[in-house]
mmCIF file of C-alpha atoms in Angstrom:
data_model
loop_
_atom_site.group_PDB
_atom_site.id
_atom_site.type_symbol
_atom_site.label_atom_id
_atom_site.label_comp_id
_atom_site.label_asym_id
_atom_site.label_seq_id
_atom_site.Cartn_x
_atom_site.Cartn_y
_atom_site.Cartn_z
ATOM 1 C CA MET V 7 -62.432 -11.049 -37.821
ATOM 2 C CA THR V 8 -62.914 -7.338 -37.283
ATOM 3 C CA LEU V 9 -65.265 -4.969 -39.068
ATOM 4 C CA PHE V 10 -62.458 -3.460 -41.140
ATOM 5 C CA GLU V 11 -60.958 -6.830 -42.053
ATOM 6 C CA GLU V 12 -64.328 -8.105 -43.285
ATOM 7 C CA THR V 13 -64.744 -4.959 -45.371
ATOM 8 C CA VAL V 14 -61.310 -5.357 -46.972
ATOM 9 C CA LEU V 15 -62.177 -8.940 -47.978
ATOM 10 C CA ASP V 16 -65.440 -7.788 -49.570
ATOM 11 C CA LEU V 17 -63.665 -5.009 -51.460
ATOM 12 C CA LYS V 18 -61.004 -7.425 -52.678
ATOM 13 C CA SER V 19 -63.576 -9.864 -54.027
ATOM 14 C CA SER V 20 -65.308 -7.051 -55.919
ATOM 15 C CA GLY V 21 -62.019 -6.016 -57.566
ATOM 16 C CA CYS V 22 -62.169 -2.352 -56.587
ATOM 17 C CA ILE V 23 -59.004 -2.384 -54.474
ATOM 18 C CA LYS V 24 -55.369 -3.419 -54.812
ATOM 19 C CA GLU V 25 -52.738 -4.037 -52.149
ATOM 20 C CA LEU V 26 -49.237 -2.579 -51.895
ATOM 21 C CA TYR V 27 -46.679 -3.617 -49.265
ATOM 22 C CA ARG V 28 -43.632 -2.105 -47.617
ATOM 23 C CA PHE V 29 -41.127 -2.969 -44.892
ATOM 24 C CA GLN V 30 -40.434 -0.123 -42.478
ATOM 25 C CA GLY V 31 -37.640 0.081 -39.926
ATOM 26 C CA GLY V 32 -33.921 -0.452 -39.635
ATOM 27 C CA ASN V 33 -32.250 1.362 -42.526
ATOM 28 C CA SER V 34 -35.516 1.739 -44.476
ATOM 29 C CA LEU V 35 -37.042 5.215 -44.628
ATOM 30 C CA GLU V 36 -40.213 5.740 -42.621
ATOM 31 C CA PHE V 37 -43.212 6.819 -44.659
ATOM 32 C CA PHE V 38 -46.039 5.813 -42.339
ATOM 33 C CA ASP V 39 -46.810 7.082 -38.843
ATOM 34 C CA ILE V 40 -48.136 3.967 -37.096
ATOM 35 C CA GLU V 41 -49.268 5.809 -33.972
ATOM 36 C CA ASN V 42 -51.256 8.462 -35.845
ATOM 37 C CA ASN V 43 -52.418 6.203 -38.686
ATOM 38 C CA GLY V 44 -51.236 8.353 -41.568
ATOM 39 C CA PHE V 45 -48.456 9.183 -43.988
ATOM 40 C CA LYS V 46 -45.599 11.135 -42.415
ATOM 41 C CA SER V 47 -45.498 14.825 -43.250
ATOM 42 C CA GLY V 48 -42.531 15.693 -45.434
ATOM 43 C CA ALA V 49 -42.120 12.113 -46.641
ATOM 44 C CA MET V 50 -43.210 13.117 -50.150
ATOM 45 C CA GLU V 51 -39.715 14.481 -50.805
ATOM 46 C CA LYS V 52 -38.226 10.964 -50.838
ATOM 47 C CA TYR V 53 -38.760 7.952 -53.083
ATOM 48 C CA PHE V 54 -40.634 5.101 -51.428
ATOM 49 C CA TYR V 55 -40.784 1.632 -52.923
ATOM 50 C CA PHE V 56 -43.708 -0.746 -52.541
ATOM 51 C CA SER V 57 -44.052 -4.433 -53.364
ATOM 52 C CA LYS V 58 -46.989 -5.224 -55.608
ATOM 53 C CA SER V 59 -47.325 -8.829 -54.421
ATOM 54 C CA PHE V 60 -47.258 -10.471 -51.006
ATOM 55 C CA ASP V 61 -44.569 -12.897 -52.220
ATOM 56 C CA HIS V 62 -42.256 -10.026 -53.193
ATOM 57 C CA HIS V 63 -42.976 -8.377 -49.855
ATOM 58 C CA LYS V 64 -41.993 -11.539 -47.960
ATOM 59 C CA HIS V 65 -38.864 -11.846 -50.088
ATOM 60 C CA PHE V 66 -37.932 -8.248 -49.291
ATOM 61 C CA VAL V 67 -38.726 -8.522 -45.562
ATOM 62 C CA VAL V 68 -36.459 -11.576 -45.218
ATOM 63 C CA LYS V 69 -33.691 -9.730 -47.069
ATOM 64 C CA ARG V 70 -34.045 -6.558 -44.982
ATOM 65 C CA LEU V 71 -34.261 -8.426 -41.662
ATOM 66 C CA GLY V 72 -31.141 -10.397 -42.563
ATOM 67 C CA GLN V 73 -29.343 -7.096 -43.163
ATOM 68 C CA PHE V 74 -30.744 -5.674 -39.924
ATOM 69 C CA ILE V 75 -29.490 -8.657 -37.912
ATOM 70 C CA ASN V 76 -26.033 -8.493 -39.495
ATOM 71 C CA ASP V 77 -25.594 -4.715 -39.443
ATOM 72 C CA THR V 78 -27.255 -3.926 -36.116
ATOM 73 C CA ILE V 79 -27.405 -6.939 -33.805
ATOM 74 C CA LEU V 80 -24.286 -8.864 -34.891
ATOM 75 C CA VAL V 81 -22.234 -5.875 -36.007
ATOM 76 C CA ASP V 82 -19.748 -6.056 -33.106
ATOM 77 C CA SER V 83 -19.457 -9.846 -33.161
ATOM 78 C CA SER V 84 -17.710 -12.357 -35.410
ATOM 79 C CA TYR V 85 -21.035 -13.854 -36.493
ATOM 80 C CA SER V 86 -23.296 -13.258 -39.467
ATOM 81 C CA ILE V 87 -26.455 -14.632 -41.029
ATOM 82 C CA CYS V 88 -25.223 -17.190 -43.545
ATOM 83 C CA TYR V 89 -25.809 -20.879 -44.187
ATOM 84 C CA THR V 90 -22.450 -22.026 -42.787
ATOM 85 C CA GLN V 91 -22.799 -20.285 -39.429
ATOM 86 C CA LEU V 92 -26.451 -21.149 -39.017
ATOM 87 C CA GLN V 93 -25.629 -24.835 -39.489
ATOM 88 C CA ASN V 94 -22.860 -24.702 -36.915
ATOM 89 C CA PRO V 95 -24.442 -25.451 -33.487
ATOM 90 C CA ASN V 96 -22.011 -23.204 -31.610
ATOM 91 C CA SER V 97 -22.319 -20.114 -33.816
ATOM 92 C CA TYR V 98 -26.094 -20.656 -34.185
ATOM 93 C CA SER V 99 -26.458 -20.659 -30.391
ATOM 94 C CA HIS V 100 -24.433 -17.453 -30.076
ATOM 95 C CA ILE V 101 -26.484 -15.730 -32.812
ATOM 96 C CA ARG V 102 -29.721 -16.654 -31.026
ATOM 97 C CA ASN V 103 -28.401 -15.360 -27.702
ATOM 98 C CA LEU V 104 -27.323 -12.071 -29.267
ATOM 99 C CA VAL V 105 -30.826 -11.628 -30.707
ATOM 100 C CA ILE V 106 -32.477 -12.551 -27.400
ATOM 101 C CA ASN V 107 -30.378 -10.002 -25.481
ATOM 102 C CA SER V 108 -30.399 -7.202 -28.038
ATOM 103 C CA ASP V 109 -31.955 -3.860 -27.068
ATOM 104 C CA LYS V 110 -32.065 -2.679 -30.703
ATOM 105 C CA ILE V 111 -35.172 -4.540 -31.861
ATOM 106 C CA ASN V 112 -37.872 -1.907 -32.138
ATOM 107 C CA ALA V 113 -39.928 -0.023 -34.726
ATOM 108 C CA LEU V 114 -39.824 -2.840 -37.297
ATOM 109 C CA TYR V 115 -43.031 -3.185 -39.308
ATOM 110 C CA GLY V 116 -44.546 -4.810 -42.328
ATOM 111 C CA ILE V 117 -47.184 -2.504 -43.789
ATOM 112 C CA LYS V 118 -49.978 -3.201 -46.268
ATOM 113 C CA LEU V 119 -51.843 -0.390 -48.014
ATOM 114 C CA VAL V 120 -55.271 -1.190 -49.405
ATOM 115 C CA CYS V 121 -55.727 1.375 -52.154
ATOM 116 C CA ASN V 122 -58.311 2.119 -54.782
ATOM 117 C CA SER V 123 -57.547 0.039 -57.889
ATOM 118 C CA THR V 124 -57.388 3.181 -60.039
ATOM 119 C CA TYR V 125 -54.137 4.155 -58.310
ATOM 120 C CA TYR V 126 -52.583 0.819 -59.168
ATOM 121 C CA ASP V 127 -53.681 1.216 -62.789
ATOM 122 C CA LEU V 128 -52.177 4.708 -62.912
ATOM 123 C CA ILE V 129 -48.744 3.748 -61.594
ATOM 124 C CA ARG V 130 -48.657 0.614 -63.757
ATOM 125 C CA GLU V 131 -49.308 2.689 -66.906
ATOM 126 C CA ASN V 132 -46.876 5.447 -65.928
ATOM 127 C CA SER V 133 -43.941 3.463 -64.553
ATOM 128 C CA CYS V 134 -40.571 2.828 -66.165
ATOM 129 C CA TYR V 135 -37.105 1.710 -65.141
ATOM 130 C CA SER V 136 -34.951 4.406 -63.556
ATOM 131 C CA ASN V 137 -32.619 4.631 -66.560
ATOM 132 C CA ARG V 138 -35.560 5.446 -68.839
ATOM 133 C CA LYS V 139 -37.262 8.137 -66.770
ATOM 134 C CA ILE V 140 -38.453 11.215 -68.655
ATOM 135 C CA CYS V 141 -38.871 13.151 -65.415
ATOM 136 C CA SER V 142 -36.803 13.069 -62.225
ATOM 137 C CA THR V 143 -39.918 12.208 -60.192
ATOM 138 C CA SER V 144 -41.445 9.598 -62.516
ATOM 139 C CA VAL V 145 -42.899 6.378 -61.105
ATOM 140 C CA GLU V 146 -40.110 3.786 -61.022
ATOM 141 C CA ARG V 147 -40.559 0.129 -61.925
ATOM 142 C CA VAL V 148 -38.243 -2.106 -59.896
ATOM 143 C CA ASP V 149 -37.279 -5.737 -59.410
ATOM 144 C CA GLN V 150 -39.831 -6.974 -61.974
ATOM 145 C CA ARG V 151 -38.241 -10.415 -62.343
ATOM 146 C CA THR V 152 -38.629 -11.217 -58.638
ATOM 147 C CA TYR V 153 -42.202 -12.081 -57.653
ATOM 148 C CA GLU V 154 -43.624 -9.270 -59.834
ATOM 149 C CA GLY V 155 -41.402 -6.605 -58.251
ATOM 150 C CA GLY V 156 -42.719 -3.241 -57.175
ATOM 151 C CA TYR V 157 -42.991 0.498 -57.772
ATOM 152 C CA GLY V 158 -41.245 3.577 -56.427
ATOM 153 C CA VAL V 159 -43.172 6.838 -55.996
ATOM 154 C CA THR V 160 -42.410 10.355 -54.820
ATOM 155 C CA GLU V 161 -43.965 13.827 -54.623
ATOM 156 C CA GLU V 162 -47.421 14.037 -56.289
ATOM 157 C CA TRP V 163 -47.571 10.288 -56.897
ATOM 158 C CA PHE V 164 -46.905 9.746 -53.190
ATOM 159 C CA LEU V 165 -49.504 12.340 -52.156
ATOM 160 C CA LEU V 166 -52.026 10.737 -54.497
ATOM 161 C CA LEU V 167 -51.444 7.385 -52.789
ATOM 162 C CA ASP V 168 -52.087 9.063 -49.441
ATOM 163 C CA VAL V 169 -55.594 10.039 -50.622
ATOM 164 C CA LEU V 170 -56.409 6.861 -52.556
ATOM 165 C CA THR V 171 -55.446 4.526 -49.704
ATOM 166 C CA ILE V 172 -58.630 3.142 -48.152
ATOM 167 C CA PHE V 173 -57.226 0.989 -45.341
ATOM 168 C CA SER V 174 -53.780 0.432 -43.862
ATOM 169 C CA CYS V 175 -52.732 -2.731 -42.042
ATOM 170 C CA TYR V 176 -49.511 -3.322 -40.173
ATOM 171 C CA HIS V 177 -47.625 -6.171 -38.549
ATOM 172 C CA ARG V 178 -45.148 -5.279 -35.813
ATOM 173 C CA ILE V 179 -42.088 -7.502 -36.217
ATOM 174 C CA THR V 180 -41.044 -8.679 -32.767
ATOM 175 C CA ARG V 181 -38.030 -10.393 -31.234
ATOM 176 C CA GLU V 182 -39.992 -13.664 -31.350
ATOM 177 C CA ASN V 183 -40.577 -13.147 -35.084
ATOM 178 C CA ILE V 184 -36.845 -12.670 -35.676
ATOM 179 C CA LEU V 185 -36.038 -15.804 -33.682
ATOM 180 C CA GLU V 186 -38.609 -17.691 -35.763
ATOM 181 C CA LEU V 187 -36.981 -16.329 -38.914
ATOM 182 C CA ILE V 188 -33.552 -17.570 -37.779
ATOM 183 C CA VAL V 189 -34.942 -21.048 -37.105
ATOM 184 C CA ASN V 190 -36.501 -21.102 -40.581
ATOM 185 C CA MET V 191 -33.255 -19.878 -42.150
ATOM 186 C CA ARG V 192 -31.390 -22.715 -40.444
ATOM 187 C CA ASN V 193 -33.883 -25.344 -41.575
ATOM 188 C CA ASN V 194 -34.113 -24.067 -45.142
ATOM 189 C CA LEU V 195 -31.335 -24.615 -47.669
ATOM 190 C CA HIS V 196 -32.087 -21.117 -48.985
ATOM 191 C CA VAL V 197 -31.326 -18.735 -46.122
ATOM 192 C CA PHE V 198 -33.028 -15.750 -47.740
ATOM 193 C CA SER V 199 -36.076 -17.573 -49.131
ATOM 194 C CA LYS V 200 -39.396 -15.738 -48.891
ATOM 195 C CA ASP V 201 -40.819 -18.890 -47.301
ATOM 196 C CA ASN V 202 -38.821 -18.133 -44.171
ATOM 197 C CA ALA V 203 -41.202 -15.242 -43.376
ATOM 198 C CA THR V 204 -43.796 -17.560 -41.810
ATOM 199 C CA PHE V 205 -44.550 -14.988 -39.131
ATOM 200 C CA LEU V 206 -45.781 -12.300 -41.524
ATOM 201 C CA TYR V 207 -49.535 -11.795 -41.802
ATOM 202 C CA TYR V 208 -52.076 -8.984 -41.979
ATOM 203 C CA ASN V 209 -55.270 -10.226 -40.384
ATOM 204 C CA SER V 210 -55.035 -7.702 -37.569
ATOM 205 C CA ASN V 211 -54.196 -4.045 -36.938
ATOM 206 C CA CYS V 212 -56.295 -2.898 -39.873
ATOM 207 C CA ARG V 213 -57.361 0.770 -39.788
ATOM 208 C CA ILE V 214 -59.332 3.010 -42.090
ATOM 209 C CA ASN V 215 -57.872 6.103 -43.727
ATOM 210 C CA PRO V 216 -59.706 9.055 -42.106
ATOM 211 C CA LYS V 217 -59.590 10.866 -45.470
ATOM 212 C CA ILE V 218 -62.421 8.636 -46.660
ATOM 213 C CA TYR V 219 -64.779 10.683 -44.488
ATOM 214 C CA ASP V 220 -63.636 13.904 -46.171
ATOM 215 C CA ASP V 221 -66.122 15.088 -48.817
ATOM 216 C CA TYR V 222 -63.410 17.291 -50.313
ATOM 217 C CA ALA V 223 -60.845 14.529 -50.941
ATOM 218 C CA LYS V 224 -61.884 14.492 -54.605
ATOM 219 C CA TYR V 225 -60.388 17.963 -55.017
ATOM 220 C CA ASP V 226 -57.033 16.724 -53.719
ATOM 221 C CA ILE V 227 -57.162 13.870 -56.239
ATOM 222 C CA MET V 228 -57.854 16.321 -59.056
ATOM 223 C CA ASN V 229 -55.107 18.664 -57.854
ATOM 224 C CA TRP V 230 -52.383 15.988 -57.694
ATOM 225 C CA LEU V 231 -53.340 14.512 -61.067
ATOM 226 C CA GLU V 232 -53.364 17.931 -62.743
ATOM 227 C CA SER V 233 -49.976 18.698 -61.202
ATOM 228 C CA ILE V 234 -48.602 15.386 -62.520
ATOM 229 C CA ILE V 235 -49.826 16.278 -66.002
ATOM 230 C CA ASP V 236 -48.523 19.862 -65.858
ATOM 231 C CA ARG V 237 -45.072 18.650 -64.829
ATOM 232 C CA LYS V 238 -45.105 16.014 -67.593
ATOM 233 C CA ASN V 239 -44.710 13.371 -64.923
ATOM 234 C CA CYS V 240 -46.716 10.759 -66.836
ATOM 235 C CA LEU V 241 -45.726 8.616 -69.792
ATOM 236 C CA PRO V 242 -46.829 9.712 -73.296
ATOM 237 C CA THR V 243 -48.329 6.246 -73.782
ATOM 238 C CA SER V 244 -50.621 6.455 -70.732
ATOM 239 C CA ARG V 245 -54.286 7.385 -70.721
ATOM 240 C CA LEU V 246 -53.517 10.151 -68.246
ATOM 241 C CA TYR V 247 -51.348 11.818 -70.888
ATOM 242 C CA ILE V 248 -53.506 11.034 -73.928
ATOM 243 C CA LYS V 249 -56.904 11.733 -72.355
ATOM 244 C CA PRO V 250 -56.188 13.752 -69.196
ATOM 245 C CA THR V 251 -59.638 15.221 -68.528
ATOM 246 C CA GLU V 252 -61.440 11.941 -69.139
ATOM 247 C CA THR V 253 -58.946 9.970 -67.035
ATOM 248 C CA ILE V 254 -59.159 12.384 -64.090
ATOM 249 C CA ARG V 255 -62.942 12.214 -64.238
ATOM 250 C CA GLU V 256 -62.831 8.404 -64.232
ATOM 251 C CA VAL V 257 -60.362 8.226 -61.333
ATOM 252 C CA ILE V 258 -62.483 10.530 -59.192
ATOM 253 C CA SER V 259 -65.676 8.697 -60.164
ATOM 254 C CA GLU V 260 -64.194 5.299 -59.264
ATOM 255 C CA TYR V 261 -62.872 6.634 -55.979
ATOM 256 C CA GLN V 262 -66.294 8.063 -55.106
ATOM 257 C CA LYS V 263 -67.942 4.714 -55.925
ATOM 258 C CA THR V 264 -65.442 2.847 -53.757
ATOM 259 C CA ARG V 265 -65.857 5.381 -50.970
ATOM 260 C CA GLU V 266 -69.631 4.999 -51.000
ATOM 261 C CA LYS V 267 -69.317 1.223 -51.120
ATOM 262 C CA VAL V 268 -66.955 1.224 -48.134
ATOM 263 C CA LEU V 269 -69.202 3.463 -46.035
ATOM 264 C CA LYS V 270 -72.266 1.357 -46.849
ATOM 265 C CA LEU V 271 -70.444 -1.890 -46.077
ATOM 266 C CA LEU V 272 -69.272 -0.477 -42.756
ATOM 267 C CA ASP V 273 -72.790 0.636 -41.824
ATOM 268 C CA ASP V 274 -74.286 -2.736 -42.764
ATOM 269 C CA LYS V 275 -71.621 -4.730 -40.963
ATOM 270 C CA TYR V 276 -71.798 -2.454 -37.941
ATOM 271 C CA SER V 277 -75.527 -3.179 -37.623
ATOM 272 C CA LYS V 278 -74.956 -6.930 -37.972
ATOM 273 C CA HIS V 279 -72.201 -6.898 -35.343
ATOM 274 C CA LEU V 280 -74.490 -5.106 -32.900
ATOM 275 C CA SER V 281 -77.324 -7.591 -33.465
ATOM 276 C CA ARG V 282 -75.207 -10.654 -32.654
#
């Protein structure tokens, strides 16, 4: 286990972080620059939706990969991902061969954001279904009946997540992963079950958000929160609306505590790793 992975586990056990998940690739909008380890510039203008549980994330990844296979790999064939064709030995063999020989399998990722728990509390308190939004850029609550669902964020809420993310972890979804998924789909009565995503895990490719080393990040947090309040982009029932100054102070304070904890944990673990 790497230094960053150990730190994430310690933070999780202390309750100061939460995890949000997203599938990226295919027809899904890209919000994260894997190569440069950061949110894509200009992405704030779009809505991005994140799963709030790993089970919902797996459910969504299976759904999106099924669509990707049908719409991209099998699009010019007579085959599709469905129970009947997967059970048929002939069509199953052809589907596998089309996946094996496809040149379109690239830039598919599962991404986990490890963010300060205050962000999760903020979006939970300020989210609503799209048909009840009081502002065009409000936090959206989605799919709540399926493995806890998720949230959609844009503009200042997206920029706030960029600052309050502590670590990012990603899993590159490979051809072998897709072949494994197809095998699981064939063996499972429920083709699009979350349990078919046996390949998905996040115990590697974990990287720290460089913003945590920025002493001035607290000013960005204050700026985005004040902008959210000014634009009435928070619910009247939330603490951010009712007690804005106090809530901003608490969010910044909790972020600073988490930041200090992370830096101390990294220093301590770094010394232990060197002494092994």
